[in-house]
Amino acid sequence: MGSKCAFPFQRFNILTYQRAAFTLIELMFVIAVIAILVALLLGVSTHAKVKAVGVTCLNNLHQINVATRMYAEDHNDAVVLPKKGVHGPTDYQLYKEYVKSYAGYKGLPSALEKLFACPSDTFYWSRGNGAGSYHSPGLCAQRFTDFTSYAFNAGNRNGTNYPGIAGVRLTGVRHPAKTLLIFEAAAMAPFSWHKPQKPPNDYRLPNSMNMVTYVDGHASYTRMYVDTNTVAEAWQINPPAPYDYQWSAD
């Protein structure tokens, strides 16, 4: 006995189905929308990556600051730098030799000591001739820095007239929340790893943004002062108001 019920779509004639094609304008619109979405996603990804690098660098500085203050507590409340070798690190990187054990590192200096390397430290500027010169890779890859991106506030080292806190008792620092302790070495010129610029006629860039920490332990992302009308670098002079940091202990 045959079925009296036919499947509803059995009578559909595929030849009568008309498919509307995309017009050229519609295709261009879809492509434009996709391009915008891709650009937005890439922008978000890039911003997130830059922010993550900044957080890593700031975290490094915070840990080194803690290690430096721990070292000072065990050594008469001051950071007295070791004797500088003829071809050794600069005065500002010499702190690492004493401090790094408090951060869990032992042995000879190495580029593998990642706590002392800012991820953005891939280049540096130095005085050189005239406006200075560009160098790569960064300071953390150099033996003359003891493989570190970060510096200690040691401008007063060797009895100079520059401000600094080498050998100064940390409890004797008059403004601990304003006096620098450990900071990105780029701040000394200054130039910036986080907002890099190519110097037009001077390797010192006023108001360069750098990450710094203070004697009281807190950290900040701040602009650095330099007077380009003089030959001084940033670390050689205390900034005027309203800059929120100083190099000297008084």
Coordinates of N, CA and C in Angstrom, one line a residue:
M1 N 0.8 -1.2 0.0 CA 0.0 0.0 0.0 C 0.9 1.2 0.0
G2 N 0.7 2.1 -1.0 CA 1.5 3.3 -1.1 C 1.2 4.3 0.0
S3 N 2.2 5.1 0.3 CA 2.0 6.2 1.3 C 1.3 7.3 0.6
K4 N 0.4 7.9 1.4 CA -0.3 9.1 0.9 C 0.4 10.4 1.3
C5 N 1.5 10.3 2.0 CA 2.2 11.5 2.5 C 3.5 11.7 1.7
A6 N 3.6 12.8 1.0 CA 4.8 13.1 0.2 C 5.7 14.0 1.0
F7 N 7.0 13.8 1.0 CA 8.0 14.7 1.7 C 7.7 16.1 1.1
P8 N 7.6 17.1 2.0 CA 7.2 18.5 1.5 C 8.2 19.0 0.5
F9 N 9.5 18.7 0.6 CA 10.4 19.3 -0.4 C 10.6 18.5 -1.7
Q10 N 9.8 17.5 -1.8 CA 9.9 16.7 -3.0 C 9.5 17.5 -4.2
R11 N 8.6 18.5 -4.0 CA 8.1 19.2 -5.2 C 9.0 20.4 -5.5
F12 N 10.1 20.6 -4.7 CA 10.9 21.8 -4.9 C 11.8 21.6 -6.2
N13 N 11.7 22.5 -7.1 CA 12.4 22.4 -8.4 C 13.7 23.2 -8.2
I14 N 14.8 22.6 -8.2 CA 16.1 23.3 -7.9 C 16.4 24.3 -9.0
L15 N 15.8 24.0 -10.2 CA 16.0 25.0 -11.3 C 15.4 26.3 -11.1
T16 N 14.3 26.3 -10.2 CA 13.6 27.5 -9.9 C 14.3 28.3 -8.8
Y17 N 15.3 27.8 -8.1 CA 16.1 28.4 -7.0 C 17.0 29.5 -7.6
Q18 N 16.9 30.7 -7.2 CA 17.8 31.7 -7.7 C 18.7 32.2 -6.6
R19 N 20.0 32.1 -6.7 CA 20.9 32.5 -5.7 C 21.5 33.9 -6.0
A20 N 21.3 34.8 -5.0 CA 21.8 36.2 -5.3 C 23.3 36.3 -5.1
A21 N 24.0 36.8 -6.0 CA 25.5 36.9 -6.0 C 25.8 38.2 -5.3
F22 N 27.0 38.2 -4.6 CA 27.5 39.4 -4.0 C 27.9 40.4 -5.1
T23 N 27.6 41.7 -4.9 CA 28.0 42.7 -5.8 C 29.5 43.1 -5.4
L24 N 30.1 43.8 -6.3 CA 31.5 44.2 -6.1 C 31.6 45.1 -4.9
I25 N 30.6 46.0 -4.7 CA 30.6 46.9 -3.6 C 30.5 46.1 -2.3
E26 N 29.6 45.1 -2.3 CA 29.4 44.3 -1.1 C 30.7 43.5 -0.7
L27 N 31.4 43.0 -1.7 CA 32.6 42.3 -1.5 C 33.7 43.3 -0.9
M28 N 33.7 44.5 -1.5 CA 34.7 45.5 -1.0 C 34.4 45.8 0.5
F29 N 33.1 45.9 0.8 CA 32.7 46.3 2.2 C 33.1 45.2 3.1
V30 N 32.9 43.9 2.8 CA 33.3 42.8 3.6 C 34.8 42.8 3.9
I31 N 35.5 43.0 2.8 CA 37.0 43.0 2.9 C 37.5 44.1 3.8
A32 N 36.8 45.3 3.7 CA 37.2 46.4 4.5 C 36.9 46.1 6.0
V33 N 35.8 45.5 6.2 CA 35.4 45.2 7.6 C 36.4 44.2 8.2
I34 N 36.8 43.2 7.4 CA 37.8 42.2 7.9 C 39.1 42.9 8.1
A35 N 39.5 43.8 7.3 CA 40.8 44.5 7.4 C 40.8 45.3 8.7
I36 N 39.7 46.0 9.0 CA 39.6 46.8 10.2 C 39.7 45.9 11.4
L37 N 39.0 44.8 11.4 CA 39.0 43.9 12.6 C 40.4 43.3 12.8
V38 N 41.1 43.0 11.7 CA 42.5 42.5 11.8 C 43.4 43.6 12.4
A39 N 43.3 44.8 11.9 CA 44.1 45.9 12.4 C 43.8 46.2 13.9
L40 N 42.5 46.1 14.3 CA 42.2 46.3 15.7 C 42.8 45.2 16.6
L41 N 42.7 43.9 16.1 CA 43.3 42.8 16.8 C 44.8 42.9 17.0
L42 N 45.5 43.3 15.9 CA 46.9 43.5 15.9 C 47.3 44.6 16.8
G43 N 46.5 45.7 16.8 CA 46.8 46.8 17.7 C 46.7 46.4 19.2
V44 N 45.6 45.7 19.5 CA 45.4 45.2 20.9 C 46.6 44.3 21.3
S45 N 47.0 43.4 20.3 CA 48.0 42.4 20.6 C 49.4 43.2 20.9
T46 N 49.7 44.2 20.0 CA 50.9 44.9 20.2 C 50.9 45.7 21.5
H47 N 49.8 46.3 21.8 CA 49.7 47.1 23.0 C 49.9 46.2 24.2
A48 N 49.3 45.0 24.2 CA 49.4 44.1 25.3 C 50.8 43.6 25.5
K49 N 51.5 43.4 24.3 CA 52.9 42.9 24.4 C 53.8 44.0 25.0
V50 N 53.6 45.3 24.5 CA 54.4 46.4 25.1 C 54.1 46.5 26.6
K51 N 52.9 46.4 27.0 CA 52.5 46.5 28.4 C 53.2 45.4 29.2
A52 N 53.1 44.2 28.7 CA 53.7 43.1 29.4 C 55.2 43.2 29.5
V53 N 55.9 43.8 28.5 CA 57.3 44.0 28.6 C 57.6 45.1 29.7
G54 N 56.8 46.1 29.8 CA 57.0 47.1 30.8 C 56.8 46.6 32.2
V55 N 55.8 45.7 32.3 CA 55.5 45.1 33.6 C 56.7 44.3 34.1
T56 N 57.2 43.5 33.1 CA 58.4 42.7 33.4 C 59.6 43.5 33.9
C57 N 59.8 44.6 33.2 CA 61.0 45.5 33.5 C 60.8 46.1 34.9
L58 N 59.5 46.6 35.2 CA 59.3 47.2 36.5 C 59.4 46.1 37.6
N59 N 58.9 44.9 37.3 CA 59.1 43.8 38.3 C 60.5 43.5 38.6
N60 N 61.3 43.5 37.5 CA 62.8 43.3 37.7 C 63.4 44.3 38.6
L61 N 63.1 45.6 38.3 CA 63.6 46.7 39.1 C 63.2 46.6 40.6
H62 N 61.9 46.2 40.8 CA 61.4 46.1 42.2 C 62.2 45.0 42.9
Q63 N 62.4 43.9 42.3 CA 63.1 42.8 43.0 C 64.6 43.2 43.2
I64 N 65.2 43.9 42.3 CA 66.6 44.3 42.5 C 66.7 45.4 43.6
N65 N 65.7 46.2 43.7 CA 65.6 47.2 44.7 C 65.6 46.5 46.1
V66 N 64.7 45.5 46.2 CA 64.6 44.8 47.5 C 65.9 44.1 47.8
A67 N 66.6 43.5 46.8 CA 67.9 42.8 47.0 C 68.9 43.8 47.5
T68 N 68.9 45.0 46.9 CA 69.9 46.1 47.2 C 69.7 46.5 48.7
R69 N 68.4 46.7 49.1 CA 68.2 47.1 50.4 C 68.5 46.0 51.4
M70 N 68.3 44.8 51.0 CA 68.7 43.7 51.9 C 70.2 43.6 52.1
Y71 N 70.9 43.8 51.0 CA 72.4 43.9 51.1 C 72.8 45.0 52.0
A72 N 72.2 46.2 51.9 CA 72.6 47.3 52.7 C 72.3 47.0 54.2
E73 N 71.2 46.4 54.5 CA 70.9 46.0 55.9 C 72.0 45.2 56.5
D74 N 72.6 44.3 55.7 CA 73.7 43.5 56.2 C 75.1 44.1 56.2
H75 N 75.2 45.3 55.6 CA 76.5 46.0 55.4 C 76.4 47.5 55.9
N76 N 76.1 47.6 57.2 CA 76.1 48.9 57.8 C 75.2 49.9 57.1
D77 N 74.1 49.4 56.5 CA 73.0 50.2 56.0 C 73.4 51.0 54.8
A78 N 74.5 50.6 54.0 CA 74.9 51.3 52.9 C 75.4 50.4 51.8
V79 N 75.5 50.9 50.6 CA 76.0 50.2 49.4 C 77.4 50.8 49.1
V80 N 78.4 50.1 49.6 CA 79.8 50.5 49.3 C 80.3 49.7 48.2
L81 N 80.6 50.3 47.1 CA 80.9 49.6 45.8 C 82.3 48.9 45.9
P82 N 82.4 47.8 45.2 CA 83.7 47.1 45.2 C 84.7 47.9 44.3
K83 N 86.0 47.6 44.4 CA 87.0 48.3 43.6 C 86.8 48.0 42.1
K84 N 86.9 49.0 41.4 CA 86.6 48.9 39.9 C 87.9 48.4 39.2
G85 N 87.8 47.4 38.4 CA 88.9 47.0 37.6 C 89.2 47.9 36.4
V86 N 90.3 47.7 35.8 CA 90.7 48.5 34.7 C 89.7 48.4 33.5
H87 N 89.3 47.2 33.2 CA 88.3 47.0 32.1 C 87.0 46.5 32.7
G88 N 86.7 46.8 33.9 CA 85.5 46.2 34.5 C 84.3 47.1 34.3
P89 N 83.2 46.8 34.9 CA 81.9 47.5 34.7 C 82.1 49.0 35.2
T90 N 81.2 49.9 34.8 CA 81.2 51.2 35.2 C 80.8 51.3 36.7
D91 N 81.0 52.4 37.3 CA 80.7 52.5 38.8 C 79.2 52.2 39.0
Y92 N 78.4 52.4 38.0 CA 76.9 52.3 38.2 C 76.4 50.9 38.1
Q93 N 77.3 50.0 37.5 CA 76.9 48.6 37.5 C 77.6 47.7 38.5
L94 N 78.6 48.3 39.2 CA 79.4 47.5 40.1 C 78.6 47.0 41.3
Y95 N 77.4 47.6 41.6 CA 76.5 47.1 42.7 C 76.1 45.6 42.5
K96 N 76.0 45.2 41.2 CA 75.5 43.9 40.9 C 76.3 42.8 41.5
E97 N 77.6 43.0 41.6 CA 78.5 42.0 42.1 C 78.2 41.6 43.5
Y98 N 77.7 42.6 44.3 CA 77.4 42.3 45.7 C 75.9 42.0 45.9
V99 N 75.1 42.6 45.1 CA 73.6 42.5 45.3 C 73.0 41.2 44.8
K100 N 73.6 40.7 43.7 CA 72.9 39.6 43.0 C 72.7 38.3 43.8
S101 N 73.5 38.1 44.8 CA 73.3 36.9 45.6 C 72.1 37.0 46.4
Y102 N 71.6 38.2 46.8 CA 70.4 38.5 47.5 C 69.2 38.3 46.6
A103 N 69.4 38.2 45.3 CA 68.3 37.9 44.3 C 68.4 36.5 43.8
G104 N 69.3 35.7 44.4 CA 69.3 34.2 44.1 C 70.3 33.9 43.0
Y105 N 71.3 34.7 42.7 CA 72.3 34.4 41.6 C 73.6 34.3 42.2
K106 N 74.4 33.3 41.7 CA 75.8 33.1 42.2 C 76.7 32.9 41.0
G107 N 78.0 33.0 41.2 CA 78.9 32.7 40.1 C 79.3 33.9 39.3
L108 N 80.0 33.7 38.2 CA 80.4 34.8 37.4 C 79.3 35.5 36.7
P109 N 79.5 36.8 36.3 CA 78.4 37.5 35.7 C 78.1 36.9 34.3
S110 N 76.8 36.9 34.0 CA 76.4 36.2 32.8 C 75.1 36.9 32.2
A111 N 75.0 36.8 30.9 CA 73.8 37.4 30.2 C 72.6 36.5 30.5
L112 N 72.8 35.4 31.2 CA 71.6 34.5 31.5 C 71.0 34.9 32.8
E113 N 71.5 35.9 33.5 CA 70.9 36.4 34.7 C 69.8 37.4 34.3
K114 N 68.6 36.8 33.9 CA 67.5 37.5 33.3 C 66.9 38.6 34.2
L115 N 67.0 38.5 35.5 CA 66.4 39.5 36.4 C 67.1 40.8 36.1
F116 N 68.3 40.9 35.7 CA 69.0 42.1 35.4 C 68.9 42.6 34.0
A117 N 68.1 42.0 33.2 CA 67.9 42.4 31.8 C 66.5 42.9 31.5
C118 N 66.4 44.1 31.1 CA 65.1 44.7 30.7 C 64.8 44.1 29.3
P119 N 63.6 43.6 29.1 CA 63.3 43.0 27.8 C 63.4 44.0 26.6
S120 N 63.2 45.3 27.0 CA 63.3 46.4 25.9 C 64.7 46.9 25.7
D121 N 65.6 46.4 26.5 CA 67.0 46.8 26.3 C 67.7 46.1 25.2
T122 N 67.5 46.7 24.0 CA 68.0 46.1 22.8 C 69.0 47.0 22.0
F123 N 69.2 48.2 22.6 CA 70.1 49.2 22.0 C 70.5 50.2 23.0
Y124 N 71.5 51.0 22.7 CA 71.9 52.1 23.6 C 72.6 53.2 22.9
W125 N 72.6 54.4 23.4 CA 73.3 55.5 22.8 C 74.5 55.9 23.7
S126 N 75.5 56.3 23.2 CA 76.7 56.7 24.0 C 77.3 58.0 23.4
R127 N 78.1 58.7 24.2 CA 78.6 60.0 23.8 C 79.3 60.0 22.5
G128 N 80.3 59.2 22.3 CA 81.0 59.1 21.1 C 81.5 60.5 20.5
N129 N 81.4 60.6 19.3 CA 81.7 61.9 18.6 C 80.5 62.7 18.3
G130 N 80.5 64.0 18.6 CA 79.4 64.9 18.2 C 78.2 64.5 19.0
A131 N 77.1 64.1 18.2 CA 75.8 63.8 18.8 C 75.8 62.4 19.5
G132 N 76.9 61.7 19.5 CA 76.9 60.4 20.0 C 76.6 59.3 19.0
S133 N 76.6 58.1 19.4 CA 76.4 57.0 18.4 C 75.5 55.9 19.0
Y134 N 74.9 55.2 18.1 CA 74.0 54.1 18.4 C 74.7 52.7 18.4
H135 N 74.3 51.9 19.4 CA 75.0 50.6 19.5 C 73.9 49.5 19.7
S136 N 74.2 48.4 19.2 CA 73.3 47.2 19.4 C 74.2 46.0 19.5
P137 N 73.8 45.0 20.3 CA 72.6 44.8 21.2 C 72.7 45.7 22.4
G138 N 71.8 45.5 23.3 CA 71.6 46.4 24.4 C 72.7 46.3 25.5
L139 N 72.5 47.1 26.6 CA 73.5 47.2 27.7 C 73.5 45.8 28.4
C140 N 72.4 45.1 28.5 CA 72.4 43.9 29.2 C 73.2 42.8 28.6
A141 N 73.6 43.0 27.3 CA 74.4 42.0 26.6 C 75.8 42.4 26.6
Q142 N 76.2 43.4 27.3 CA 77.6 43.9 27.3 C 78.4 43.5 28.6
R143 N 79.6 43.0 28.4 CA 80.4 42.7 29.5 C 80.8 43.9 30.4
F144 N 81.0 45.0 29.7 CA 81.4 46.2 30.5 C 80.3 46.8 31.4
T145 N 79.1 46.3 31.3 CA 78.0 46.6 32.2 C 77.8 45.5 33.3
D146 N 78.6 44.5 33.2 CA 78.3 43.3 34.1 C 77.0 42.6 33.7
F147 N 76.6 42.8 32.4 CA 75.4 42.2 31.8 C 74.1 42.6 32.6
T148 N 74.0 43.9 32.7 CA 72.8 44.4 33.4 C 72.2 45.7 32.7
S149 N 70.9 45.8 32.7 CA 70.2 47.0 32.1 C 70.1 48.1 33.2
Y150 N 70.4 47.7 34.4 CA 70.0 48.6 35.5 C 71.2 49.2 36.2
A151 N 71.1 50.3 36.8 CA 72.2 51.0 37.4 C 71.9 51.5 38.8
F152 N 72.9 51.7 39.6 CA 72.8 52.1 41.0 C 73.2 53.6 41.0
N153 N 72.5 54.4 41.9 CA 72.7 55.8 42.0 C 74.1 56.1 42.7
A154 N 75.1 56.1 41.9 CA 76.5 56.2 42.4 C 77.3 57.3 41.8
G155 N 76.6 58.4 41.5 CA 77.2 59.6 40.9 C 78.3 60.2 41.8
N156 N 78.2 60.0 43.1 CA 79.2 60.6 44.0 C 80.4 59.7 44.2
R157 N 80.5 58.6 43.5 CA 81.6 57.6 43.6 C 83.0 58.3 43.4
N158 N 83.9 57.9 44.1 CA 85.3 58.4 44.0 C 85.4 59.9 44.3
G159 N 84.6 60.4 45.2 CA 84.7 61.8 45.6 C 84.4 62.9 44.6
T160 N 83.6 62.5 43.6 CA 83.2 63.6 42.7 C 82.2 64.5 43.3
N161 N 82.0 65.6 42.6 CA 81.0 66.6 43.1 C 79.6 66.3 42.6
Y162 N 79.4 65.2 41.9 CA 78.1 64.8 41.4 C 77.2 64.2 42.5
P163 N 75.9 64.3 42.4 CA 75.0 63.8 43.4 C 75.0 62.2 43.3
G164 N 74.7 61.6 44.4 CA 74.6 60.1 44.4 C 74.6 59.6 45.9
I165 N 74.4 58.3 46.0 CA 74.3 57.8 47.4 C 75.2 56.6 47.6
A166 N 76.3 56.4 46.9 CA 77.2 55.4 47.1 C 77.9 55.6 48.5
G167 N 77.9 54.5 49.3 CA 78.5 54.6 50.6 C 77.6 55.4 51.7
V168 N 76.5 55.9 51.3 CA 75.6 56.7 52.2 C 74.7 55.8 52.9
R169 N 74.5 56.0 54.2 CA 73.6 55.1 54.9 C 72.2 55.4 54.4
L170 N 71.4 54.4 54.1 CA 70.1 54.6 53.5 C 69.1 55.2 54.5
T171 N 69.3 55.0 55.8 CA 68.4 55.6 56.8 C 68.8 57.1 56.9
G172 N 69.9 57.5 56.4 CA 70.3 58.9 56.5 C 69.8 59.7 55.3
V173 N 69.2 59.0 54.3 CA 68.7 59.8 53.1 C 67.5 60.6 53.5
R174 N 67.6 61.9 53.2 CA 66.6 62.8 53.7 C 65.2 62.6 53.1
H175 N 65.2 62.3 51.8 CA 63.9 62.1 51.1 C 63.9 60.8 50.4
P176 N 63.7 59.7 51.2 CA 63.8 58.3 50.6 C 62.7 58.1 49.5
A177 N 61.6 58.8 49.6 CA 60.5 58.5 48.6 C 60.8 59.3 47.3
K178 N 61.9 60.1 47.3 CA 62.2 60.9 46.1 C 63.6 60.6 45.6
T179 N 64.4 60.0 46.4 CA 65.8 59.8 46.0 C 66.0 58.4 45.3
L180 N 66.6 58.4 44.2 CA 66.7 57.2 43.3 C 67.7 56.2 44.0
L181 N 67.4 54.9 43.8 CA 68.2 53.8 44.2 C 68.7 53.0 43.1
I182 N 67.8 52.3 42.4 CA 68.1 51.5 41.2 C 67.2 51.9 40.1
F183 N 67.7 52.0 38.9 CA 66.9 52.5 37.8 C 67.5 52.0 36.5
E184 N 66.7 52.2 35.4 CA 67.2 51.8 34.1 C 68.4 52.6 33.7
A185 N 69.5 52.0 33.3 CA 70.7 52.8 32.9 C 70.4 53.8 31.9
A186 N 69.4 53.6 31.0 CA 69.1 54.6 30.0 C 68.7 55.9 30.6
A187 N 68.2 55.9 31.9 CA 67.8 57.2 32.5 C 69.0 58.1 32.8
M188 N 70.2 57.6 32.7 CA 71.4 58.4 33.1 C 71.7 59.4 32.0
A189 N 71.4 59.1 30.7 CA 71.8 60.0 29.6 C 71.0 61.3 29.5
P190 N 69.6 61.2 29.4 CA 68.8 60.0 29.3 C 68.4 59.7 27.8
F191 N 67.9 58.4 27.6 CA 67.1 58.1 26.4 C 66.1 57.0 26.9
S192 N 65.3 56.5 26.1 CA 64.2 55.6 26.6 C 64.2 54.3 25.7
W193 N 64.0 53.2 26.4 CA 63.8 52.0 25.7 C 62.3 51.8 25.4
H194 N 61.5 52.4 26.2 CA 60.0 52.2 26.1 C 59.4 53.1 25.1
K195 N 59.9 54.3 24.9 CA 59.4 55.2 23.9 C 60.7 55.8 23.2
P196 N 61.3 54.9 22.4 CA 62.6 55.2 21.8 C 62.4 56.3 20.7
Q197 N 63.5 57.2 20.6 CA 63.6 58.2 19.6 C 65.0 58.2 19.1
K198 N 65.2 58.6 17.9 CA 66.5 58.8 17.4 C 66.9 60.2 17.6
P199 N 68.0 60.5 18.4 CA 68.4 61.8 18.7 C 68.7 62.6 17.4
P200 N 68.2 63.8 17.2 CA 68.4 64.6 16.0 C 69.9 65.1 16.0
N201 N 70.3 65.6 17.1 CA 71.7 66.2 17.2 C 72.3 66.1 18.5
D202 N 71.7 65.3 19.4 CA 72.3 65.1 20.8 C 71.7 63.7 21.3
Y203 N 72.6 62.9 21.8 CA 72.2 61.6 22.3 C 71.4 61.7 23.6
R204 N 71.3 62.9 24.2 CA 70.5 63.1 25.4 C 69.1 63.6 25.0
L205 N 68.1 63.0 25.5 CA 66.7 63.3 25.1 C 65.9 63.8 26.3
P206 N 65.6 65.1 26.4 CA 64.9 65.6 27.5 C 63.5 64.9 27.7
N207 N 63.2 64.7 28.9 CA 61.9 64.1 29.3 C 61.7 62.7 28.7
S208 N 62.8 62.0 28.6 CA 62.7 60.6 28.2 C 62.0 59.8 29.3
M209 N 61.2 58.8 29.0 CA 60.4 58.1 30.0 C 61.2 56.8 30.4
N210 N 61.4 56.7 31.7 CA 62.2 55.6 32.3 C 61.6 55.1 33.5
M211 N 61.9 53.8 33.8 CA 61.5 53.1 35.0 C 62.6 53.3 36.1
V212 N 62.1 53.7 37.3 CA 63.1 53.9 38.3 C 62.5 53.4 39.6
T213 N 63.4 53.2 40.6 CA 63.0 52.8 42.0 C 63.7 53.8 43.0
Y214 N 63.1 53.9 44.1 CA 63.6 54.8 45.1 C 64.1 54.1 46.4
V215 N 64.7 54.9 47.2 CA 65.3 54.3 48.5 C 64.2 53.7 49.4
D216 N 63.0 54.3 49.3 CA 61.9 53.7 50.2 C 61.3 52.4 49.6
G217 N 61.7 52.1 48.4 CA 61.3 50.8 47.8 C 60.3 50.9 46.7
H218 N 59.6 52.0 46.6 CA 58.6 52.1 45.5 C 59.2 52.4 44.2
A219 N 58.4 52.1 43.1 CA 58.9 52.3 41.8 C 58.0 53.2 41.0
S220 N 58.4 53.8 39.9 CA 57.6 54.6 39.1 C 58.1 54.7 37.6
Y221 N 57.3 55.1 36.8 CA 57.6 55.3 35.4 C 57.6 56.8 35.2
T222 N 58.8 57.4 35.0 CA 58.8 58.9 35.1 C 59.7 59.5 34.0
R223 N 59.5 60.8 33.8 CA 60.3 61.5 32.8 C 61.6 62.0 33.5
M224 N 62.7 62.0 32.7 CA 64.0 62.4 33.2 C 64.4 63.8 32.7
Y225 N 65.0 64.6 33.6 CA 65.4 65.9 33.2 C 66.9 65.9 32.7
V226 N 67.1 66.7 31.7 CA 68.5 67.0 31.3 C 68.5 68.4 30.6
D227 N 69.5 69.1 30.9 CA 69.7 70.5 30.4 C 70.6 70.4 29.2
T228 N 70.1 70.4 28.0 CA 70.9 70.3 26.8 C 71.7 71.5 26.4
N229 N 71.5 72.6 27.2 CA 72.4 73.8 27.0 C 73.7 73.6 27.7
T230 N 73.9 72.5 28.5 CA 75.1 72.2 29.1 C 75.7 70.9 28.6
V231 N 76.8 70.4 29.0 CA 77.4 69.2 28.6 C 77.0 68.0 29.6
A232 N 76.3 68.4 30.6 CA 76.0 67.4 31.6 C 74.9 66.4 31.2
E233 N 75.1 65.2 31.7 CA 74.1 64.2 31.5 C 73.1 64.2 32.6
A234 N 72.0 63.5 32.6 CA 70.9 63.6 33.5 C 71.4 63.3 34.9
W235 N 72.2 62.3 35.1 CA 72.6 61.9 36.5 C 73.6 62.9 37.2
Q236 N 74.0 63.9 36.5 CA 75.0 64.8 37.0 C 74.4 66.0 37.7
I237 N 73.1 66.1 37.7 CA 72.4 67.3 38.3 C 71.0 67.0 38.8
N238 N 70.7 67.4 39.9 CA 69.3 67.3 40.4 C 68.4 68.1 39.6
P239 N 67.2 67.5 39.3 CA 66.2 68.2 38.4 C 65.5 69.3 39.2
P240 N 65.0 70.3 38.5 CA 64.1 71.3 39.1 C 62.7 70.8 39.3
A241 N 61.9 71.5 40.1 CA 60.5 71.1 40.2 C 59.9 71.4 38.8
P242 N 58.9 70.6 38.5 CA 58.1 69.6 39.3 C 58.6 68.2 39.1
Y243 N 59.8 67.9 38.7 CA 60.2 66.5 38.5 C 60.2 65.8 39.9
D244 N 59.8 64.6 39.9 CA 59.5 63.9 41.2 C 60.6 63.0 41.7
Y245 N 61.8 63.3 41.4 CA 62.9 62.5 41.8 C 64.1 63.4 42.0
Q246 N 65.2 62.8 42.7 CA 66.4 63.5 42.9 C 67.5 62.4 43.0
W247 N 68.8 62.9 42.7 CA 69.9 61.9 42.8 C 70.6 62.0 44.2
S248 N 70.6 63.2 44.8 CA 71.4 63.4 46.0 C 70.6 62.8 47.2
A249 N 71.4 62.6 48.3 CA 70.8 62.1 49.5 C 70.3 63.2 50.5
D250 N 70.6 64.4 50.2 CA 70.1 65.5 51.1 C 68.8 66.1 50.7

